[in-house]
Amino acid sequence: MRRALLAAVAVSLALPAGAFAHASLIRESPAFRERLAAAPHEVLLRFDQSVTALPHSVIVLDGAGNNVAASAIAVPEKRAIVAHLPKLPRGPYTVRWEAMSNDGHVVSGVYTFGVRVKAPLVTDAVGAQGPTRTEHLVRWAYFLALALLVGGIGFRLLVVRGPLPARSERRFYWVAGIGAAAVLEAGIAAFLLRAEDALQLPFGRFLYGDLSPISGGTRFGAAFITMELGFALVAALLFLAWLTDLRVLLWPAFVLGLVFASGLSLSGHSAADAGHSWLSELADWVHLSAATLWVGGLVQLAFVVYPAAPELRRTTFLRFSRLATVLVALLLVAGTYLSILRLPHVHDLWTTGYGHVLLVKLALVALALSWGAVHHFVAVPRIEREGVLGLLARSMVGESAVAMAVLLVAAVLVDSKPPPQPAPQAPVAVQTAPR
């Protein structure tokens, strides 16, 4: 079976991919996220082939959502579309454009520029609604998949260490493989949902949208591309480890998984909000990595070791308990630092939406930690003394469910905007009376 899979992979890599010949935007004026000292007279869009202008080919929206552009016209010999503008006042502007290419497909896009102000991100353009419940669920699926993949591999290397029975080994690769596939698919879904919100297009037209302002012009887009490529490599190493029975390949997969998970920290609140620093980015990555290893380890312990390797239950539980103590300490330290950094005042906990979500997360974390404390201080001594496991498997399934709920709330928290930081007060000049 493994040889057949390897042959199938080789054949699929050898087959050429088809290409579509719809028009692509090659240059725009004003440029993407350009900050202009003077108001532009027109919006000019150049393509790699002749295009046809549509009734609303160019819409330029001011901060209030009003269109300030005249009707666009096509310039076929120059492969361009142009729309004239009145004298624009100071402020940010959003350009939404569409054109029909020679193959009949309508290509679309969005970008921003500013007149004497900084241009907003495309994800904050006029018309974008921000994260939705669907995006929250997709991000939760991403966190959970990351735990199954990276946390599962970490459990296999740091806790089990030695060989597993064949049944458990198969279960490990199934769980980690599901995590690898889900990381890639959930990452694509998260990017497409964010891009769909920015473009504000129906799905049929969205397929031919210009995603370059999002993929290359935002931290989120750059992180998406890097992480997708990185986790594709991690998935390949996991597949090769299973295919060749070389467990040593799991080590580079584990290390690379932790490294590429930092993309979430480098593109989130810890890297973009006011007051961010390398320390906040590091704390966010430590927080994420500890949660990933903790949740992934719980899942492996409850669904891989206990059902299929009874002879390893006692050893793996005691080892994981020691590792979980370190992970919980890292979670608490990093999480406390980030909470203090993102909430300027204590009352923000109960007066802001971000604080409300954080309170729910703290309650679930407290429940999970209490559950883990019972395991550590009650179950571990009894196992070491008597070797009795009892109902521990069901208890770990319950703790795993609570940990997954923590990840769900964390997904909502990541997409929520923290309260604004207080503006620094200007120093008060001290006046001295004349003598």
Coordinates of N, CA and C in Angstrom, one line a residue, residues 235-427:
A235 N 3.9 18.5 6.7 CA 3.1 17.3 6.3 C 3.9 16.3 5.5
A236 N 4.7 16.8 4.6 CA 5.6 15.9 3.8 C 6.5 15.1 4.6
L237 N 7.1 15.8 5.6 CA 8.0 15.0 6.5 C 7.2 14.0 7.3
L238 N 6.0 14.3 7.8 CA 5.2 13.4 8.5 C 4.9 12.2 7.6
F239 N 4.5 12.5 6.4 CA 4.2 11.4 5.4 C 5.4 10.5 5.2
L240 N 6.5 11.1 5.0 CA 7.7 10.3 4.7 C 8.1 9.5 6.0
A241 N 7.9 10.0 7.2 CA 8.2 9.3 8.4 C 7.3 8.0 8.5
W242 N 6.0 8.2 8.1 CA 5.2 7.0 8.1 C 5.5 6.0 7.0
L243 N 5.8 6.6 5.8 CA 6.1 5.8 4.6 C 7.4 4.9 4.8
T244 N 8.4 5.5 5.4 CA 9.7 4.8 5.5 C 10.0 4.3 6.9
D245 N 9.1 4.5 7.8 CA 9.3 4.0 9.2 C 10.5 4.6 9.8
L246 N 10.9 5.9 9.4 CA 12.0 6.6 9.9 C 11.5 7.6 10.9
R247 N 11.4 7.3 12.2 CA 10.9 8.2 13.2 C 11.8 9.4 13.4
V248 N 13.0 9.4 12.9 CA 13.9 10.5 13.1 C 13.4 11.7 12.3
L249 N 12.6 11.5 11.2 CA 12.1 12.5 10.4 C 11.0 13.4 11.1
L250 N 10.5 12.8 12.3 CA 9.5 13.6 13.0 C 10.2 14.8 13.7
W251 N 11.5 14.7 14.0 CA 12.2 15.8 14.7 C 12.2 17.1 13.9
P252 N 12.6 17.1 12.6 CA 12.5 18.3 11.8 C 11.1 18.7 11.6
A253 N 10.1 17.8 11.5 CA 8.7 18.2 11.4 C 8.3 18.9 12.6
F254 N 8.6 18.5 13.8 CA 8.2 19.1 15.0 C 8.8 20.5 15.2
V255 N 10.1 20.6 14.9 CA 10.8 21.9 15.0 C 10.3 22.9 14.0
L256 N 10.1 22.5 12.8 CA 9.5 23.4 11.8 C 8.1 23.8 12.1
G257 N 7.3 22.8 12.7 CA 6.0 23.2 13.0 C 5.9 24.3 14.1
L258 N 6.8 24.2 15.1 CA 6.8 25.3 16.1 C 7.3 26.6 15.5
V259 N 8.3 26.5 14.6 CA 8.8 27.7 13.9 C 7.7 28.4 13.1
F260 N 7.0 27.6 12.3 CA 6.0 28.2 11.4 C 4.8 28.7 12.1
A261 N 4.5 28.1 13.3 CA 3.4 28.5 14.1 C 3.6 30.0 14.6
S262 N 4.8 30.4 14.6 CA 5.1 31.8 15.0 C 4.5 32.8 14.0
G263 N 4.1 32.4 12.8 CA 3.4 33.3 11.9 C 2.1 33.9 12.5
L264 N 1.4 33.1 13.3 CA 0.2 33.6 14.0 C 0.6 34.8 14.9
S265 N 1.7 34.6 15.6 CA 2.1 35.7 16.6 C 2.7 36.9 15.8
L266 N 3.3 36.7 14.7 CA 3.9 37.8 13.9 C 2.9 38.6 13.1
S267 N 1.6 38.0 13.0 CA 0.6 38.7 12.2 C -0.6 39.1 13.1
G268 N -0.6 38.9 14.4 CA -1.7 39.1 15.2 C -1.6 40.4 16.0
H269 N -2.4 40.5 17.1 CA -2.4 41.7 17.9 C -1.0 42.0 18.5
S270 N -0.3 40.9 18.9 CA 1.0 41.1 19.5 C 2.1 41.8 18.6
A271 N 1.8 41.8 17.3 CA 2.8 42.4 16.4 C 2.2 43.6 15.7
A272 N 0.9 43.9 15.8 CA 0.3 45.0 15.0 C -0.2 46.1 15.9
D273 N -0.7 45.8 17.1 CA -1.3 46.8 18.0 C -0.3 47.7 18.6
A274 N -0.8 48.8 19.1 CA 0.0 49.8 19.8 C 0.7 49.1 21.0
G275 N 2.0 49.4 21.2 CA 2.7 48.9 22.4 C 3.3 47.5 22.1
H276 N 3.2 47.1 20.8 CA 3.8 45.7 20.5 C 5.3 45.9 20.5
S277 N 6.0 44.7 20.7 CA 7.4 44.6 20.7 C 7.8 43.2 20.5
W278 N 9.1 43.0 20.3 CA 9.6 41.6 20.1 C 9.2 40.7 21.4
L279 N 9.1 41.4 22.5 CA 8.8 40.6 23.7 C 7.3 40.2 23.7
S280 N 6.4 41.0 23.2 CA 5.0 40.6 23.1 C 4.8 39.5 22.0
E281 N 5.6 39.6 20.9 CA 5.5 38.6 19.9 C 6.1 37.2 20.5
L282 N 7.2 37.3 21.2 CA 7.7 36.1 21.8 C 6.7 35.5 22.8
A283 N 6.1 36.3 23.7 CA 5.2 35.8 24.7 C 4.0 35.2 24.0
D284 N 3.5 35.8 22.9 CA 2.4 35.2 22.2 C 2.7 33.8 21.6
W285 N 4.0 33.7 21.0 CA 4.4 32.5 20.5 C 4.6 31.4 21.6
V286 N 5.1 31.8 22.7 CA 5.3 30.8 23.8 C 3.9 30.4 24.3
H287 N 3.0 31.3 24.4 CA 1.6 31.0 24.8 C 0.9 30.0 23.9
L288 N 1.1 30.3 22.6 CA 0.5 29.4 21.5 C 1.1 28.0 21.5
S289 N 2.5 28.0 21.6 CA 3.2 26.7 21.6 C 2.9 25.8 22.8
A290 N 2.8 26.5 24.0 CA 2.5 25.7 25.2 C 1.1 25.1 25.1
A291 N 0.1 25.9 24.6 CA -1.3 25.4 24.4 C -1.3 24.3 23.4
T292 N -0.6 24.5 22.3 CA -0.6 23.4 21.3 C 0.0 22.1 21.8
L293 N 1.1 22.1 22.5 CA 1.6 20.9 23.1 C 0.7 20.3 24.1
W294 N 0.1 21.1 24.9 CA -0.8 20.6 26.0 C -2.0 19.9 25.4
V295 N -2.7 20.6 24.5 CA -3.9 20.1 24.0 C -3.6 18.9 23.1
G296 N -2.6 19.0 22.3 CA -2.2 17.8 21.4 C -1.8 16.6 22.2
G297 N -1.1 16.9 23.3 CA -0.7 15.7 24.2 C -1.9 15.1 24.9
L298 N -2.8 15.9 25.3 CA -4.0 15.3 25.9 C -4.8 14.4 24.9
V299 N -4.9 14.9 23.7 CA -5.6 14.1 22.7 C -4.9 12.8 22.4
Q300 N -3.6 12.9 22.3 CA -2.8 11.6 22.0 C -2.9 10.7 23.2
L301 N -2.9 11.2 24.4 CA -2.9 10.3 25.6 C -4.3 9.6 25.6
A302 N -5.4 10.4 25.4 CA -6.7 9.9 25.5 C -7.2 9.0 24.3
F303 N -6.7 9.3 23.1 CA -7.2 8.6 22.0 C -6.2 7.7 21.3
V304 N -4.9 7.7 21.7 CA -3.9 6.9 21.0 C -3.3 5.9 22.0
V305 N -2.8 6.4 23.1 CA -2.1 5.5 24.1 C -3.1 4.7 24.9
Y306 N -4.1 5.3 25.5 CA -5.0 4.6 26.4 C -5.8 3.5 25.7
P307 N -6.4 3.7 24.5 CA -7.1 2.6 23.9 C -6.3 1.5 23.3
A308 N -5.1 1.9 22.8 CA -4.3 0.9 22.0 C -3.0 0.5 22.6
A309 N -2.5 1.1 23.7 CA -1.3 0.7 24.3 C -1.4 0.6 25.8
P310 N -2.2 -0.3 26.3 CA -2.4 -0.4 27.8 C -1.1 -0.5 28.6
E311 N -0.1 -1.2 28.0 CA 1.1 -1.4 28.7 C 1.9 -0.1 28.9
L312 N 1.6 0.9 28.1 CA 2.4 2.2 28.2 C 1.6 3.3 29.0
R313 N 0.4 2.9 29.4 CA -0.5 4.0 30.0 C 0.2 4.6 31.2
R314 N 0.7 3.8 32.2 CA 1.3 4.4 33.4 C 2.5 5.3 33.1
T315 N 3.4 4.8 32.3 CA 4.6 5.6 32.0 C 4.3 6.8 31.3
T316 N 3.5 6.8 30.2 CA 3.2 8.0 29.4 C 2.4 9.0 30.3
F317 N 1.5 8.5 31.1 CA 0.7 9.5 31.9 C 1.7 10.2 32.9
L318 N 2.6 9.5 33.5 CA 3.5 10.2 34.5 C 4.4 11.1 33.7
R319 N 4.9 10.8 32.6 CA 5.8 11.7 31.8 C 5.0 12.9 31.3
F320 N 3.8 12.7 30.8 CA 3.0 13.8 30.3 C 2.7 14.7 31.5
S321 N 2.4 14.2 32.6 CA 2.1 15.0 33.8 C 3.2 16.0 34.1
R322 N 4.4 15.5 34.1 CA 5.6 16.4 34.3 C 5.7 17.4 33.3
L323 N 5.5 17.0 32.0 CA 5.6 18.0 30.9 C 4.5 19.0 31.0
A324 N 3.3 18.6 31.3 CA 2.1 19.5 31.4 C 2.4 20.5 32.5
T325 N 3.0 20.2 33.6 CA 3.3 21.2 34.6 C 4.1 22.4 34.1
V326 N 5.1 22.0 33.3 CA 5.9 23.1 32.6 C 5.1 23.9 31.6
L327 N 4.3 23.2 30.8 CA 3.5 23.9 29.8 C 2.5 24.8 30.5
V328 N 1.9 24.4 31.6 CA 0.9 25.2 32.3 C 1.5 26.5 32.8
A329 N 2.7 26.3 33.4 CA 3.5 27.5 33.9 C 3.8 28.5 32.8
L330 N 4.2 28.0 31.6 CA 4.4 28.9 30.5 C 3.1 29.6 30.1
L331 N 2.0 28.8 30.0 CA 0.7 29.4 29.6 C 0.4 30.5 30.6
L332 N 0.5 30.3 31.9 CA 0.1 31.3 32.9 C 0.9 32.6 32.8
V333 N 2.3 32.4 32.7 CA 3.2 33.5 32.7 C 2.9 34.3 31.4
A334 N 3.0 33.7 30.2 CA 2.8 34.4 29.0 C 1.4 35.0 28.9
G335 N 0.4 34.3 29.3 CA -1.0 34.8 29.2 C -1.2 36.0 30.1
T336 N -0.6 35.9 31.3 CA -0.8 37.1 32.2 C -0.1 38.3 31.6
Y337 N 1.1 38.2 31.1 CA 1.8 39.3 30.5 C 1.0 39.9 29.3
L338 N 0.4 39.1 28.5 CA -0.3 39.6 27.3 C -1.6 40.2 27.7
S339 N -2.3 39.7 28.8 CA -3.5 40.3 29.3 C -3.2 41.7 29.8
I340 N -2.2 41.8 30.6 CA -1.8 43.1 31.1 C -1.5 44.1 30.0
L341 N -0.8 43.6 29.0 CA -0.4 44.5 27.9 C -1.6 45.0 27.1
R342 N -2.6 44.1 26.9 CA -3.7 44.4 26.0 C -4.8 45.1 26.7
L343 N -4.9 45.0 28.0 CA -6.0 45.7 28.8 C -5.4 46.8 29.6
P344 N -5.5 48.1 29.2 CA -4.9 49.2 29.9 C -5.4 49.4 31.3
H345 N -6.7 49.0 31.5 CA -7.3 49.2 32.8 C -8.0 47.9 33.3
V346 N -8.0 47.7 34.6 CA -8.7 46.5 35.1 C -10.2 46.5 34.7
H347 N -10.8 47.6 34.7 CA -12.3 47.7 34.4 C -12.5 47.3 33.0
D348 N -11.5 47.3 32.1 CA -11.7 46.8 30.7 C -12.2 45.4 30.6
L349 N -11.9 44.6 31.7 CA -12.4 43.2 31.7 C -13.9 43.1 31.7
W350 N -14.6 44.0 32.3 CA -16.1 43.9 32.3 C -16.8 45.1 31.5
T351 N -16.0 46.0 30.9 CA -16.6 47.1 30.2 C -16.4 47.0 28.7
T352 N -15.5 46.1 28.2 CA -15.3 45.9 26.8 C -15.6 44.5 26.3
G353 N -15.9 44.4 25.0 CA -16.1 43.1 24.4 C -14.9 42.2 24.5
Y354 N -13.7 42.7 24.3 CA -12.5 41.9 24.4 C -12.4 41.4 25.8
G355 N -12.7 42.2 26.8 CA -12.6 41.8 28.2 C -13.6 40.7 28.5
H356 N -14.8 40.8 27.9 CA -15.8 39.7 28.2 C -15.3 38.4 27.7
V357 N -14.8 38.4 26.4 CA -14.3 37.1 25.9 C -13.1 36.6 26.7
L358 N -12.2 37.5 27.2 CA -11.1 37.1 28.0 C -11.6 36.5 29.3
L359 N -12.6 37.0 29.9 CA -13.1 36.4 31.1 C -13.7 35.0 30.9
V360 N -14.3 34.8 29.8 CA -14.8 33.4 29.5 C -13.6 32.5 29.3
K361 N -12.6 33.0 28.6 CA -11.4 32.1 28.4 C -10.7 31.8 29.8
L362 N -10.6 32.8 30.6 CA -10.0 32.6 31.9 C -10.8 31.6 32.8
A363 N -12.1 31.7 32.7 CA -12.9 30.7 33.4 C -12.7 29.3 32.9
L364 N -12.6 29.1 31.6 CA -12.4 27.8 31.0 C -11.0 27.3 31.4
V365 N -10.0 28.2 31.3 CA -8.6 27.8 31.6 C -8.5 27.4 33.1
A366 N -9.3 28.1 34.0 CA -9.3 27.8 35.4 C -9.9 26.4 35.6
L367 N -10.9 26.1 34.9 CA -11.5 24.7 34.9 C -10.6 23.7 34.5
A368 N -9.9 23.9 33.3 CA -8.9 23.0 32.8 C -7.8 22.8 33.7
L369 N -7.3 23.9 34.3 CA -6.2 23.8 35.3 C -6.6 23.0 36.5
S370 N -7.8 23.2 37.0 CA -8.3 22.5 38.2 C -8.3 21.0 37.9
W371 N -8.8 20.7 36.7 CA -8.9 19.3 36.2 C -7.5 18.7 36.2
G372 N -6.6 19.4 35.6 CA -5.2 18.9 35.5 C -4.6 18.8 36.9
A373 N -4.9 19.7 37.8 CA -4.4 19.7 39.2 C -4.8 18.4 39.9
V374 N -6.1 18.0 39.7 CA -6.5 16.8 40.3 C -5.7 15.6 39.8
H375 N -5.5 15.6 38.5 CA -4.7 14.5 37.9 C -3.3 14.5 38.5
H376 N -2.7 15.8 38.7 CA -1.3 15.8 39.1 C -1.1 15.5 40.6
F377 N -2.0 16.0 41.4 CA -1.9 15.9 42.9 C -2.6 14.7 43.5
V378 N -3.6 14.1 42.7 CA -4.3 13.0 43.2 C -4.0 11.7 42.5
A379 N -4.2 11.8 41.1 CA -4.0 10.6 40.3 C -2.6 10.2 40.2
V380 N -1.6 11.1 40.0 CA -0.2 10.7 39.9 C 0.3 10.0 41.1
P381 N 0.1 10.5 42.4 CA 0.6 9.8 43.5 C 0.0 8.4 43.6
R382 N -1.3 8.3 43.3 CA -1.9 7.0 43.4 C -1.4 6.0 42.4
I383 N -1.1 6.5 41.2 CA -0.6 5.6 40.2 C 0.9 5.2 40.5
E384 N 1.7 6.2 41.0 CA 3.0 5.8 41.4 C 3.0 4.8 42.6
R385 N 2.0 4.9 43.5 CA 2.0 4.1 44.7 C 1.3 2.7 44.4
E386 N 0.2 2.8 43.7 CA -0.6 1.5 43.5 C -0.6 1.1 42.1
G387 N -0.3 1.9 41.1 CA -0.4 1.6 39.7 C -1.9 1.4 39.2
V388 N -2.8 2.1 39.9 CA -4.2 2.0 39.6 C -4.6 3.2 38.6
L389 N -5.2 2.8 37.5 CA -5.6 3.9 36.5 C -7.1 4.2 36.6
G390 N -7.9 3.2 36.9 CA -9.3 3.5 37.1 C -10.0 4.2 35.9
L391 N -10.8 5.3 36.3 CA -11.5 6.0 35.3 C -10.7 7.2 34.7
L392 N -9.4 7.1 34.7 CA -8.6 8.2 34.3 C -8.8 8.5 32.8
A393 N -9.0 7.5 32.0 CA -9.2 7.7 30.5 C -10.4 8.6 30.2
R394 N -11.5 8.4 30.9 CA -12.7 9.2 30.7 C -12.4 10.6 31.2
S395 N -11.7 10.7 32.3 CA -11.3 12.0 32.9 C -10.5 12.8 31.9
M396 N -9.5 12.2 31.2 CA -8.7 12.9 30.3 C -9.5 13.3 29.0
V397 N -10.5 12.5 28.6 CA -11.3 12.9 27.5 C -12.1 14.2 27.9
G398 N -12.5 14.2 29.1 CA -13.2 15.5 29.6 C -12.3 16.7 29.6
E399 N -11.1 16.4 30.1 CA -10.1 17.5 30.1 C -9.7 18.0 28.7
S400 N -9.7 17.0 27.8 CA -9.4 17.4 26.4 C -10.5 18.2 25.8
A401 N -11.8 17.9 26.2 CA -12.9 18.7 25.7 C -12.9 20.1 26.2
V402 N -12.5 20.3 27.5 CA -12.4 21.6 28.0 C -11.3 22.4 27.4
A403 N -10.2 21.7 27.1 CA -9.0 22.4 26.4 C -9.4 22.8 25.0
M404 N -10.2 22.0 24.3 CA -10.7 22.4 23.0 C -11.6 23.6 23.1
A405 N -12.4 23.7 24.1 CA -13.3 24.8 24.3 C -12.4 26.1 24.6
V406 N -11.3 25.9 25.3 CA -10.4 27.0 25.5 C -9.9 27.5 24.1
L407 N -9.5 26.6 23.2 CA -9.1 27.0 21.9 C -10.1 27.7 21.1
L408 N -11.4 27.3 21.3 CA -12.5 28.0 20.6 C -12.6 29.5 21.1
V409 N -12.5 29.7 22.4 CA -12.6 31.0 22.9 C -11.4 31.8 22.5
A410 N -10.2 31.2 22.5 CA -9.0 31.8 22.0 C -9.1 32.3 20.6
A411 N -9.8 31.5 19.7 CA -10.0 31.9 18.3 C -10.8 33.1 18.2
V412 N -11.9 33.2 19.1 CA -12.7 34.5 19.1 C -11.9 35.6 19.6
L413 N -11.0 35.4 20.6 CA -10.2 36.4 21.2 C -9.2 37.0 20.2
V414 N -8.6 36.1 19.4 CA -7.6 36.5 18.5 C -8.2 37.5 17.4
D415 N -9.5 37.2 17.0 CA -10.2 38.1 16.1 C -10.8 39.3 16.7
S416 N -10.8 39.4 18.0 CA -11.4 40.6 18.7 C -10.4 41.7 18.8
K417 N -10.8 42.9 18.8 CA -9.9 44.0 18.9 C -9.8 44.5 20.3
P418 N -8.6 44.5 20.9 CA -8.4 45.0 22.2 C -8.8 46.5 22.4
P419 N -9.1 46.9 23.6 CA -9.4 48.3 23.8 C -8.2 49.2 23.5
P420 N -8.4 50.4 23.0 CA -7.3 51.3 22.6 C -6.4 51.6 23.8
Q421 N -5.1 51.7 23.5 CA -4.2 52.1 24.5 C -4.4 53.6 24.8
P422 N -4.2 54.0 26.0 CA -4.3 55.5 26.3 C -3.2 56.3 25.7
A423 N -3.6 57.4 25.1 CA -2.6 58.3 24.5 C -1.6 58.8 25.5
P424 N -0.3 58.8 25.2 CA 0.7 59.4 26.1 C 0.4 60.9 26.3
Q425 N 0.5 61.3 27.5 CA 0.2 62.7 27.8 C 1.5 63.5 27.6
A426 N 1.3 64.7 27.0 CA 2.4 65.6 26.7 C 2.9 66.2 28.0
P427 N 4.2 66.3 28.2 CA 4.8 66.9 29.4 C 4.3 68.3 29.6

